[in-house]
CSV table of C-alpha atoms and ligand atoms in Angstrom, one decimal:
chain,number,residue,atom,x,y,z
A,1,ASP,CA,242.4,88.4,50.6
A,2,ALA,CA,243.1,85.4,52.7
A,3,LYS,CA,241.2,85.3,55.7
A,4,ALA,CA,243.2,85.1,59.1
A,5,SER,CA,241.0,83.1,61.2
A,6,LEU,CA,238.3,80.0,60.1
A,7,GLU,CA,235.1,78.7,61.9
A,8,ILE,CA,234.8,75.0,62.7
A,9,ASP,CA,231.5,74.0,64.7
A,10,GLY,CA,231.4,77.1,65.9
A,11,LYS,CA,234.8,77.6,66.8
A,12,ILE,CA,237.4,80.1,65.5
A,13,TYR,CA,240.7,79.2,64.2
A,14,PRO,CA,243.3,81.4,63.8
A,15,THR,CA,245.0,80.6,60.1
A,16,ASP,CA,248.2,81.3,58.7
A,17,ASP,CA,251.1,79.8,56.2
A,18,TRP,CA,250.4,76.7,57.4
A,19,THR,CA,246.8,76.4,56.6
A,20,ASN,CA,246.1,73.9,54.4
A,21,VAL,CA,242.6,72.4,55.0
A,22,THR,CA,240.3,72.5,52.5
A,23,PRO,CA,236.6,73.1,53.0
A,24,LYS,CA,236.0,69.8,51.4
A,25,ILE,CA,237.9,68.2,54.4
A,26,LEU,CA,236.7,69.7,56.4
A,27,SER,CA,233.0,68.3,55.7
A,28,TYR,CA,233.6,65.1,56.6
A,29,LEU,CA,234.4,66.4,60.3
A,30,GLY,CA,231.5,64.8,62.5
A,31,VAL,CA,230.0,62.5,59.8
A,32,ASN,CA,231.3,59.2,62.0
A,33,LYS,CA,231.2,56.6,59.3
A,34,HIS,CA,232.3,54.4,61.3
A,35,LEU,CA,229.1,54.5,63.8
A,36,GLN,CA,226.9,54.4,60.9
A,37,ARG,CA,224.4,51.4,61.6
A,38,ASN,CA,225.1,48.3,59.2
A,39,HIS,CA,227.7,50.2,57.9
A,40,PRO,CA,230.8,47.9,56.8
A,41,LEU,CA,233.4,49.9,58.4
A,42,SER,CA,230.7,49.9,62.1
A,43,ILE,CA,230.5,46.4,61.6
A,44,ILE,CA,234.5,45.7,61.7
A,45,ARG,CA,234.4,48.0,64.2
A,46,GLN,CA,232.5,46.2,66.1
A,47,ARG,CA,234.1,43.1,65.4
A,48,ILE,CA,237.2,44.2,66.8
A,49,ILE,CA,236.3,45.9,70.2
A,50,ASN,CA,233.7,42.1,71.2
A,51,TYR,CA,236.9,40.4,70.8
A,52,PHE,CA,238.7,42.7,72.8
A,53,TYR,CA,236.0,42.6,75.5
A,54,ALA,CA,236.1,39.0,75.4
A,55,CYS,CA,239.7,38.8,75.6
A,56,TYR,CA,240.0,41.0,78.6
A,57,ARG,CA,237.9,40.5,81.6
A,58,ASN,CA,237.8,42.0,84.9
A,59,SER,CA,237.4,39.4,87.9
A,60,ARG,CA,233.8,39.9,88.3
A,61,GLY,CA,233.7,39.1,84.3
A,62,ASN,CA,233.0,42.5,83.1
A,63,PRO,CA,235.1,43.6,80.1
A,64,LEU,CA,238.8,45.5,80.8
A,65,PHE,CA,238.6,48.4,78.0
A,66,SER,CA,237.0,51.3,77.6
A,67,VAL,CA,236.2,52.6,74.2
A,68,TYR,CA,236.7,56.5,72.6
A,69,ASP,CA,235.0,56.5,69.6
A,70,GLN,CA,234.2,60.3,69.3
A,71,LEU,CA,236.9,62.1,70.2
A,72,SER,CA,237.4,65.3,68.1
A,73,PRO,CA,239.8,64.9,65.1
A,74,ILE,CA,241.3,68.5,65.9
A,75,VAL,CA,244.8,68.2,67.6
A,76,THR,CA,247.9,70.0,68.2
A,77,VAL,CA,251.1,68.9,66.7
A,78,GLU,CA,251.9,67.7,70.2
A,79,GLN,CA,248.9,65.4,70.8
A,80,ASN,CA,250.1,63.9,66.9
A,81,PHE,CA,253.7,64.1,66.9
A,82,ASP,CA,255.4,65.4,69.8
A,83,ASN,CA,254.4,63.6,72.6
A,84,LEU,CA,254.8,60.7,70.5
A,85,LEU,CA,258.4,61.4,70.4
A,86,PHE,CA,258.5,62.0,66.4
A,87,PRO,CA,261.8,63.9,65.8
A,88,ALA,CA,261.1,67.8,65.4
A,89,ASP,CA,262.5,66.5,61.6
A,90,HIS,CA,260.2,63.7,61.4
A,91,VAL,CA,259.1,63.6,57.2
A,92,SER,CA,255.4,62.9,58.4
A,93,ARG,CA,255.3,66.1,59.9
A,94,ASN,CA,255.4,68.0,56.5
A,95,LYS,CA,252.5,70.3,55.2
A,96,SER,CA,252.5,68.2,51.7
A,97,ASP,CA,251.4,65.2,54.6
A,98,CYS,CA,248.9,66.7,56.9
A,99,TYR,CA,245.8,68.7,57.0
A,100,TYR,CA,247.1,71.9,59.0
A,101,ILE,CA,244.7,74.6,60.8
A,102,ASN,CA,247.5,76.4,61.6
A,103,GLN,CA,251.3,75.7,62.6
A,104,ASN,CA,250.1,74.6,65.8
A,105,GLN,CA,247.1,72.6,65.0
A,106,LEU,CA,246.2,69.9,62.6
A,107,LEU,CA,243.3,67.4,62.1
A,108,ARG,CA,244.7,63.6,63.4
A,109,ALA,CA,247.2,61.4,61.1
A,110,HIS,CA,246.9,58.8,63.3
A,111,THR,CA,244.1,58.3,66.1
A,112,THR,CA,247.8,57.3,68.3
A,113,ALA,CA,247.6,61.0,68.6
A,114,HIS,CA,244.9,60.4,71.3
A,115,GLN,CA,247.4,58.2,73.3
A,116,ALA,CA,249.6,59.9,76.0
A,117,ASP,CA,246.1,62.3,76.6
A,118,LEU,CA,244.6,58.9,78.2
A,119,ILE,CA,247.0,57.8,79.8
A,120,ALA,CA,247.5,60.6,81.8
A,121,CYS,CA,243.6,60.4,82.5
A,122,GLY,CA,244.4,57.6,84.1
A,123,LEU,CA,243.4,54.5,81.7
A,124,ASP,CA,245.4,51.6,81.4
A,125,ASN,CA,242.9,49.5,79.2
A,126,PHE,CA,241.7,51.1,76.2
A,127,LEU,CA,240.6,51.4,72.6
A,128,VAL,CA,240.3,54.7,70.4
A,129,THR,CA,238.4,55.1,66.7
A,130,GLY,CA,237.4,57.2,64.5
A,131,GLU,CA,238.6,59.1,61.3
A,132,VAL,CA,242.0,60.1,60.1
A,133,TYR,CA,243.2,62.2,57.3
A,134,ARG,CA,245.9,61.6,55.3
A,135,ARG,CA,247.3,64.2,52.6
A,136,ASP,CA,247.9,61.1,49.9
A,137,GLU,CA,247.6,59.9,46.3
A,138,ILE,CA,244.5,59.0,44.2
A,139,ASP,CA,243.0,56.1,43.3
A,140,CYS,CA,241.2,52.8,44.8
A,141,THR,CA,242.5,52.4,47.7
A,142,HIS,CA,243.3,55.9,49.0
A,143,TYR,CA,240.9,58.2,50.5
A,144,PRO,CA,242.0,61.8,52.4
A,145,VAL,CA,239.5,60.1,55.7
A,146,PHE,CA,239.9,56.6,56.6
A,147,HIS,CA,239.5,55.1,59.7
A,148,GLN,CA,241.5,53.8,62.5
A,149,LEU,CA,241.6,51.7,65.5
A,150,ASP,CA,243.9,52.4,68.1
A,151,ALA,CA,245.2,50.2,71.4
A,152,VAL,CA,247.0,50.5,74.8
A,153,ARG,CA,247.5,47.8,77.2
A,154,LEU,CA,249.4,48.9,80.3
A,155,VAL,CA,250.2,46.3,83.5
A,156,THR,CA,251.8,47.1,86.6
A,157,LYS,CA,254.4,43.9,88.0
A,158,ASP,CA,251.8,42.6,89.5
A,159,THR,CA,249.4,41.7,86.5
A,160,LEU,CA,252.8,40.8,84.3
A,161,PHE,CA,254.3,38.8,86.6
A,162,GLY,CA,251.7,37.7,89.5
A,163,ARG,CA,253.1,35.4,92.1
A,164,ASN,CA,256.5,35.7,91.0
A,165,LEU,CA,258.2,38.4,93.6
A,166,ASP,CA,262.0,38.2,92.2
A,167,LEU,CA,260.8,39.7,88.5
A,168,GLU,CA,260.9,43.2,87.3
A,169,ILE,CA,259.9,45.8,84.8
A,170,PHE,CA,262.6,47.8,85.0
A,171,GLU,CA,266.7,47.4,84.9
A,172,ASN,CA,268.0,48.8,88.6
A,173,ASP,CA,269.6,51.5,88.0
A,174,TRP,CA,268.8,52.6,84.1
A,175,GLN,CA,268.5,55.9,84.9
A,176,PHE,CA,272.0,56.5,85.3
A,177,LYS,CA,273.2,54.1,82.1
A,178,VAL,CA,270.3,56.3,80.1
A,179,LYS,CA,272.4,59.1,80.7
A,180,ASP,CA,275.6,57.9,79.1
A,181,ALA,CA,273.8,56.2,75.8
A,182,PRO,CA,274.2,57.3,72.8
A,183,LYS,CA,271.1,58.8,71.9
A,184,PRO,CA,269.0,56.4,70.0
A,185,GLU,CA,268.9,56.6,66.3
A,186,THR,CA,265.2,57.8,65.4
A,187,SER,CA,266.0,57.5,61.8
A,188,SER,CA,263.3,54.6,60.0
A,189,LYS,CA,266.0,53.3,58.1
A,190,CYS,CA,267.6,52.0,61.0
A,191,LEU,CA,265.2,49.1,62.6
A,192,ASP,CA,266.6,49.3,66.5
A,193,GLN,CA,264.7,46.1,67.3
A,194,THR,CA,266.5,45.1,70.5
A,195,LYS,CA,264.8,46.3,74.2
A,196,GLN,CA,264.5,49.8,75.5
A,197,MET,CA,267.1,50.2,78.1
A,198,CYS,CA,265.0,50.6,81.4
A,199,HIS,CA,263.1,47.8,80.4
A,200,THR,CA,264.1,44.0,81.5
A,201,LEU,CA,264.4,41.2,78.6
A,202,GLU,CA,261.7,39.2,80.7
A,203,ALA,CA,259.8,42.1,80.9
A,204,VAL,CA,259.4,42.5,77.3
A,205,LYS,CA,259.2,39.6,76.4
A,206,LEU,CA,256.0,38.2,78.4
A,207,MET,CA,254.3,41.7,77.3
A,208,GLU,CA,255.4,40.8,73.4
A,209,HIS,CA,253.8,37.3,73.7
A,210,GLU,CA,250.9,38.7,75.2
A,211,MET,CA,250.4,41.1,72.7
A,212,LYS,CA,251.2,38.4,69.8
A,213,GLY,CA,249.2,36.6,71.3
A,214,VAL,CA,246.0,38.9,71.2
A,215,LEU,CA,246.7,40.1,68.0
A,216,VAL,CA,246.8,37.0,66.1
A,217,GLY,CA,243.7,35.9,68.1
A,218,LEU,CA,242.5,39.2,66.0
A,219,ALA,CA,243.5,38.0,62.8
A,220,GLN,CA,241.9,34.5,63.0
A,221,ASP,CA,238.9,35.7,64.8
A,222,LEU,CA,238.6,38.1,61.4
A,223,PHE,CA,239.9,36.0,58.3
A,224,GLY,CA,239.5,32.5,59.5
A,225,SER,CA,241.3,30.1,61.4
A,226,GLN,CA,243.0,28.6,58.6
A,227,LEU,CA,245.1,32.3,58.0
A,228,GLU,CA,248.5,32.1,57.3
A,229,TYR,CA,250.4,34.8,59.0
A,230,ARG,CA,253.9,36.5,59.9
A,231,TRP,CA,255.4,39.2,62.2
A,232,VAL,CA,257.6,41.9,60.4
A,233,ASP,CA,259.9,44.2,62.4
A,234,THR,CA,259.2,48.1,61.8
A,235,TYR,CA,260.2,51.2,62.8
A,236,PHE,CA,257.4,53.8,64.5
A,237,PRO,CA,258.6,56.6,66.9
A,238,PHE,CA,256.5,55.4,69.8
A,239,THR,CA,257.2,51.8,70.4
A,240,GLN,CA,260.5,49.9,70.5
A,241,PRO,CA,260.5,46.8,69.1
A,242,SER,CA,258.2,47.4,66.3
A,243,TRP,CA,256.2,45.2,64.2
A,244,GLU,CA,254.0,44.4,61.8
A,245,LEU,CA,251.8,41.9,61.2
A,246,GLU,CA,250.9,41.0,57.5
A,247,VAL,CA,248.3,38.2,56.3
A,248,LEU,CA,248.2,36.0,53.8
A,249,TYR,CA,245.2,36.8,51.7
A,250,ASN,CA,243.9,35.4,48.4
A,251,GLY,CA,248.2,34.9,47.8
A,252,LYS,CA,249.3,38.0,48.6
A,253,TRP,CA,250.5,39.0,52.2
A,254,LEU,CA,249.1,42.1,53.3
A,255,GLU,CA,249.9,44.2,56.0
A,256,VAL,CA,247.0,44.7,58.9
A,257,LEU,CA,248.7,46.2,61.6
A,258,GLY,CA,251.1,48.0,63.3
A,259,CYS,CA,252.5,47.6,66.8
A,260,GLY,CA,255.3,47.6,69.6
A,261,ILE,CA,256.1,48.1,73.4
A,262,MET,CA,255.6,51.4,74.3
A,263,ARG,CA,258.6,53.9,74.9
A,264,HIS,CA,259.1,54.8,78.4
A,265,GLU,CA,259.5,58.3,77.8
A,266,ILE,CA,255.6,58.4,76.6
A,267,LEU,CA,254.5,56.9,80.0
A,268,GLN,CA,257.1,58.5,82.3
A,269,ARG,CA,255.2,61.9,81.2
A,270,SER,CA,251.8,60.8,81.5
A,271,GLY,CA,252.3,59.7,85.4
A,272,ALA,CA,252.4,56.1,84.4
A,273,HIS,CA,256.5,55.2,84.6
A,274,ASN,CA,255.3,51.9,86.9
A,275,ASN,CA,254.0,50.6,83.7
A,276,ILE,CA,254.7,48.8,81.0
A,277,GLY,CA,252.5,48.8,78.9
A,278,TYR,CA,252.3,47.6,74.4
A,279,ALA,CA,250.2,49.2,71.5
A,280,PHE,CA,248.4,48.6,68.5
A,281,GLY,CA,246.9,50.6,65.2
A,282,LEU,CA,245.4,49.4,62.0
A,283,GLY,CA,242.9,50.8,59.5
A,284,LEU,CA,239.7,50.3,59.4
A,285,GLU,CA,238.9,50.1,55.5
A,286,ARG,CA,242.3,48.2,55.1
A,287,LEU,CA,240.6,45.2,56.8
A,288,ALA,CA,237.3,46.1,55.3
A,289,MET,CA,238.2,45.9,51.5
A,290,VAL,CA,239.6,42.9,52.4
A,291,LEU,CA,236.6,41.0,54.4
A,292,PHE,CA,233.7,42.3,52.0
A,293,ASP,CA,236.1,42.2,49.2
A,294,ILE,CA,234.8,46.0,48.4
A,295,PRO,CA,236.8,47.4,45.8
A,296,ASP,CA,237.2,51.0,45.8
A,297,ILE,CA,237.5,53.0,48.7
A,298,ARG,CA,235.2,55.7,47.9
A,299,LEU,CA,232.4,53.0,48.3
A,300,PHE,CA,232.2,53.5,52.1
A,301,TRP,CA,231.1,57.4,51.2
A,302,SER,CA,228.5,56.0,49.4
A,303,ASN,CA,224.9,56.7,50.2
A,304,ASP,CA,223.2,54.6,47.7
A,305,SER,CA,221.2,52.4,49.4
A,306,GLY,CA,222.5,49.3,46.6
A,307,PHE,CA,225.1,49.9,49.0
A,308,LEU,CA,224.7,50.0,52.2
A,309,LYS,CA,221.6,47.4,52.3
A,310,GLN,CA,223.7,44.9,51.6
A,311,PHE,CA,225.7,44.8,55.2
A,312,ASN,CA,223.4,43.9,58.2
A,313,GLU,CA,225.1,43.9,61.7
A,314,ASP,CA,222.1,42.3,63.3
A,315,ASN,CA,224.7,39.3,62.4
A,316,LEU,CA,228.1,40.4,63.1
A,317,HIS,CA,230.0,36.7,62.4
A,318,LYS,CA,228.6,36.4,58.9
A,319,LEU,CA,230.7,38.8,57.1
A,320,PRO,CA,229.0,38.5,53.2
A,321,LYS,CA,231.2,39.6,49.9
A,322,TYR,CA,229.9,43.0,48.2
A,323,LYS,CA,227.9,42.5,45.1
A,324,PRO,CA,228.9,45.7,42.4
A,325,ILE,CA,225.4,47.0,41.7
A,326,SER,CA,226.9,47.2,38.2
A,327,VAL,CA,230.2,48.6,37.2
A,328,TYR,CA,229.8,52.2,35.5
A,329,PRO,CA,232.4,52.8,32.7
A,330,GLN,CA,235.2,55.3,33.3
A,331,CYS,CA,236.2,58.1,31.6
A,332,SER,CA,240.0,59.2,30.6
A,333,ASN,CA,240.9,62.5,30.3
A,334,ASP,CA,244.5,64.4,30.4
A,335,LEU,CA,245.6,67.9,31.7
A,336,SER,CA,248.8,69.2,30.3
A,337,PHE,CA,249.8,72.5,32.3
A,338,TRP,CA,253.0,75.0,32.5
A,339,LEU,CA,253.8,76.0,35.7
A,340,PRO,CA,255.4,79.5,36.5
A,341,LEU,CA,259.2,79.3,35.6
A,342,GLY,CA,261.0,78.3,38.6
A,343,VAL,CA,258.4,76.6,40.1
A,344,ASP,CA,258.6,72.8,38.7
A,345,VAL,CA,257.3,69.2,40.6
A,346,ASP,CA,259.4,69.7,44.4
A,347,ALA,CA,259.8,73.1,43.6
A,348,GLY,CA,257.2,74.9,45.0
A,349,PHE,CA,254.9,72.7,43.4
A,350,ALA,CA,253.6,69.4,45.4
A,351,CYS,CA,251.3,66.6,44.0
A,352,ASN,CA,249.4,66.4,46.7
A,353,ASP,CA,248.3,70.5,46.3
A,354,PHE,CA,247.0,69.0,43.2
A,355,TYR,CA,245.3,66.0,44.4
A,356,ASP,CA,243.3,68.5,46.6
A,357,LEU,CA,242.1,70.8,44.1
A,358,VAL,CA,240.7,68.1,42.0
A,359,ARG,CA,239.2,66.5,45.7
A,360,SER,CA,237.7,70.3,46.4
A,361,VAL,CA,236.5,70.9,42.5
A,362,ALA,CA,235.5,67.6,41.2
A,363,GLY,CA,234.6,65.4,44.4
A,364,ASP,CA,234.4,61.4,44.2
A,365,VAL,CA,233.5,61.7,40.7
A,366,VAL,CA,237.7,61.0,40.4
A,367,GLU,CA,238.6,57.3,40.7
A,368,GLN,CA,242.6,57.7,40.1
A,369,ILE,CA,245.3,60.4,39.3
A,370,SER,CA,248.9,59.7,37.4
A,371,LEU,CA,251.3,62.0,36.3
A,372,VAL,CA,252.2,60.5,33.0
A,373,ASP,CA,254.6,63.5,32.1
A,374,ARG,CA,257.1,66.0,33.0
A,375,PHE,CA,258.4,68.1,30.4
A,376,LYS,CA,261.1,71.7,31.1
A,377,ASN,CA,261.6,74.1,27.6
A,378,ARG,CA,264.9,74.8,27.1
A,379,LYS,CA,263.3,78.7,25.7
A,380,THR,CA,261.7,79.2,28.0
A,381,ASN,CA,262.9,77.4,31.2
A,382,LYS,CA,259.3,76.8,32.1
A,383,SER,CA,258.7,73.0,33.3
A,384,SER,CA,254.9,71.6,32.3
A,385,VAL,CA,253.2,68.6,33.7
A,386,CYS,CA,250.4,66.5,32.6
A,387,PHE,CA,248.2,64.7,34.7
A,388,ARG,CA,245.6,61.5,33.4
A,389,ILE,CA,242.4,62.1,35.6
A,390,VAL,CA,240.3,58.9,35.9
A,391,TYR,CA,236.4,59.8,36.3
A,392,ARG,CA,234.0,57.5,37.0
A,393,HIS,CA,230.9,57.6,39.0
A,394,MET,CA,229.9,54.8,41.0
A,395,GLU,CA,226.5,55.2,41.1
A,396,ARG,CA,225.4,56.3,37.3
A,397,THR,CA,227.3,56.4,33.8
A,398,LEU,CA,229.1,59.7,33.5
A,399,THR,CA,228.0,61.7,30.5
A,400,GLN,CA,231.4,62.9,27.7
A,401,ALA,CA,229.6,66.5,28.1
A,402,GLU,CA,229.3,66.1,32.0
A,403,VAL,CA,233.2,65.3,31.9
A,404,ASN,CA,234.5,67.9,29.6
A,405,GLU,CA,232.7,70.2,32.1
A,406,ILE,CA,234.2,68.8,35.2
A,407,HIS,CA,238.1,69.2,33.5
A,408,LYS,CA,237.2,72.5,32.8
A,409,SER,CA,236.7,73.6,36.2
A,410,ILE,CA,239.8,71.4,37.4
A,411,ALA,CA,241.7,73.4,34.6
A,412,ASP,CA,240.5,76.7,35.9
A,413,ALA,CA,241.3,76.1,39.1
A,414,CYS,CA,244.6,75.0,38.2
A,415,VAL,CA,245.1,78.5,36.4
A,416,GLU,CA,243.7,80.4,39.6
A,417,THR,CA,245.7,78.5,42.4
A,418,PHE,CA,248.5,77.1,40.5
A,419,LYS,CA,249.4,80.8,37.8
A,420,ALA,CA,249.5,77.9,35.2
A,421,GLU,CA,248.9,78.0,32.0
A,422,ILE,CA,246.6,75.3,30.6
A,423,ARG,CA,248.5,74.2,27.1
V,501,LIG,N1,249.9,55.2,64.4
V,501,LIG,C1,250.4,53.8,63.2
V,501,LIG,C2,250.3,54.5,61.9
V,501,LIG,O1,248.9,54.8,61.8
V,501,LIG,C3,249.9,52.3,64.1
V,501,LIG,C4,250.4,51.6,65.6
V,501,LIG,C5,249.9,52.5,66.8
V,501,LIG,C6,251.7,51.8,65.5
V,501,LIG,C7,250.4,52.3,67.8
V,501,LIG,C8,252.2,51.1,66.7
V,501,LIG,C9,251.4,51.6,67.9
V,501,LIG,O2,250.6,53.4,61.1
């Protein structure tokens, strides 16, 4: 029988039909790879923090930004979505994309989840870093737990315009105009890059200019001053206008961060109604994989000394290229099974459910999974799926017997969990 509650770190959480966290996923809470000495994620984190410390100082020479790197990843739906103005029907709220503890609480899907709370605490320049949790496919660049760093900078009229006393952050009577205006289109297909109605054009342009300058500076600090980059318009529910910064690396455009002018409703609700702000967020693994040449995201979880000893945070400005200890052979096995009558991919069976099951049963020896075939039997009307599972251990060679055993456990778990019938 299903448990009605879950204990995490000594605290009891009610469970319900939204609950989809697995013991395997919960085991990542508190691991804090981004704070582990000499770990590549920690090195990139410190480089970014130092850059911000150096960029923004007060009149006494002290850093303006404060850093929050150990906030609990257990957040509410309000924190992760509502406070950030995600529409009620936004796809990223789906159970198939997030790890829910219950219908009100989840493991944060981005570190932006803490933004509104920290502003409400009275903070105006801060960085938040920690691990985030997303249900996703399995390959060398995706892992259900990864690390992000977010930043917020709020300014007042005085900081923004200095002695230009005649300039304003806000349009005079914008409250009245907003009431009559049509509701903004919040679909991700609609890239509304116009400024928010409440802001003056000069405030937005100055903020945009400062933000882009600082972020290009950060990219140059990490990738070198010769870097080629471009700004791409995008959409986030919590910023407008919004951009992504892409950098050219080994001949490919690589998305390194998302950013924008913060939606004023968020500031208003958090008591910062006199401010305008910018925010950005980036993924630490993505940057570390590129900057250190780390080929597989699972390596960040490795405790192998052959991996860890290659990184040394005493010299933050020398980022060594990772030398593979050796590459062990892959082993690929297919798994085909019939789903119960009426169930199909996207009709009661989400591939992400299968990926989580594999993570739980097999752990990190699975390098990649792909759905290679779907079939419907005309007579029985049942659907079957075939997944190709690629096994590879990061630190040694797996024997065929070991792989067969793991593969069998996955098959057994499928029968049990999905009421599947192995073909
Ligand atoms: N939270 C966004 C993401 O996970 C990144 C972001 C943060 C974008 C802050 C804009 C402002 O992709």
